[in-house]
């Protein structure tokens, strides 16, 4: 690789090797990660974990009851934390995209579409995080295979 190509590659890569161009993009991406981590961990996960009446009602209507509510709450809290850990951020964002597809489906089929736009809106920044931090998933797989 030529010195120019090496310099160009380094200019488009963050310290963790993530291909995000420009300071503003990196700041925006990190800000979204923090905001989504707080949303999923605190605003969405904690009410399920403390059995807030609205969460209990929703999961009872689904027929999932307390086990489903606590499972989803724990996954949201842990996923929110994982969004803040560079090595896990892409994997967490990808998992949340799947969770949001499920949430959209449940919202439309069980709750008549009320608030169905919320999971769809959240998919876009989550997909961006998953894509922008995808090299971290590769690094995680390499570590798990013992190649770090």
PDB file of N, CA, C and O in Angstrom, residues 140-148:
ATOM      1  N   UNK A 140     -14.494  -8.677  17.312  1.00  0.00           N
ATOM      2  CA  UNK A 140     -15.062  -9.511  18.369  1.00  0.00           C
ATOM      3  C   UNK A 140     -15.010 -10.988  17.981  1.00  0.00           C
ATOM      4  O   UNK A 140     -14.612 -11.845  18.784  1.00  0.00           O
ATOM      5  N   UNK A 141     -15.378 -11.291  16.748  1.00  0.00           N
ATOM      6  CA  UNK A 141     -15.338 -12.678  16.276  1.00  0.00           C
ATOM      7  C   UNK A 141     -13.907 -13.205  16.306  1.00  0.00           C
ATOM      8  O   UNK A 141     -13.657 -14.334  16.739  1.00  0.00           O
ATOM      9  N   UNK A 142     -12.968 -12.382  15.860  1.00  0.00           N
ATOM     10  CA  UNK A 142     -11.560 -12.794  15.888  1.00  0.00           C
ATOM     11  C   UNK A 142     -11.103 -13.063  17.317  1.00  0.00           C
ATOM     12  O   UNK A 142     -10.397 -14.043  17.591  1.00  0.00           O
ATOM     13  N   UNK A 143     -11.498 -12.219  18.239  1.00  0.00           N
ATOM     14  CA  UNK A 143     -11.149 -12.425  19.650  1.00  0.00           C
ATOM     15  C   UNK A 143     -11.745 -13.709  20.202  1.00  0.00           C
ATOM     16  O   UNK A 143     -11.088 -14.446  20.929  1.00  0.00           O
ATOM     17  N   UNK A 144     -12.999 -13.950  19.873  1.00  0.00           N
ATOM     18  CA  UNK A 144     -13.660 -15.162  20.348  1.00  0.00           C
ATOM     19  C   UNK A 144     -13.021 -16.419  19.767  1.00  0.00           C
ATOM     20  O   UNK A 144     -13.019 -17.460  20.405  1.00  0.00           O
ATOM     21  N   UNK A 145     -12.482 -16.304  18.577  1.00  0.00           N
ATOM     22  CA  UNK A 145     -11.800 -17.440  17.957  1.00  0.00           C
ATOM     23  C   UNK A 145     -10.345 -17.552  18.430  1.00  0.00           C
ATOM     24  O   UNK A 145      -9.651 -18.472  18.029  1.00  0.00           O
ATOM     25  N   UNK A 146      -9.908 -16.563  19.204  1.00  0.00           N
ATOM     26  CA  UNK A 146      -8.554 -16.603  19.747  1.00  0.00           C
ATOM     27  C   UNK A 146      -7.494 -16.043  18.836  1.00  0.00           C
ATOM     28  O   UNK A 146      -6.317 -16.316  18.989  1.00  0.00           O
ATOM     29  N   UNK A 147      -7.902 -15.193  17.873  1.00  0.00           N
ATOM     30  CA  UNK A 147      -6.950 -14.616  16.933  1.00  0.00           C
ATOM     31  C   UNK A 147      -6.593 -13.175  17.256  1.00  0.00           C
ATOM     32  O   UNK A 147      -6.073 -12.468  16.417  1.00  0.00           O
ATOM     33  N   UNK A 148      -6.914 -12.678  18.423  1.00  0.00           N
ATOM     34  CA  UNK A 148      -6.630 -11.272  18.726  1.00  0.00           C
ATOM     35  C   UNK A 148      -5.175 -11.140  18.987  1.00  0.00           C
ATOM     36  O   UNK A 148      -4.402 -10.446  18.614  1.00  0.00           O
TER      37      UNK A 148
END
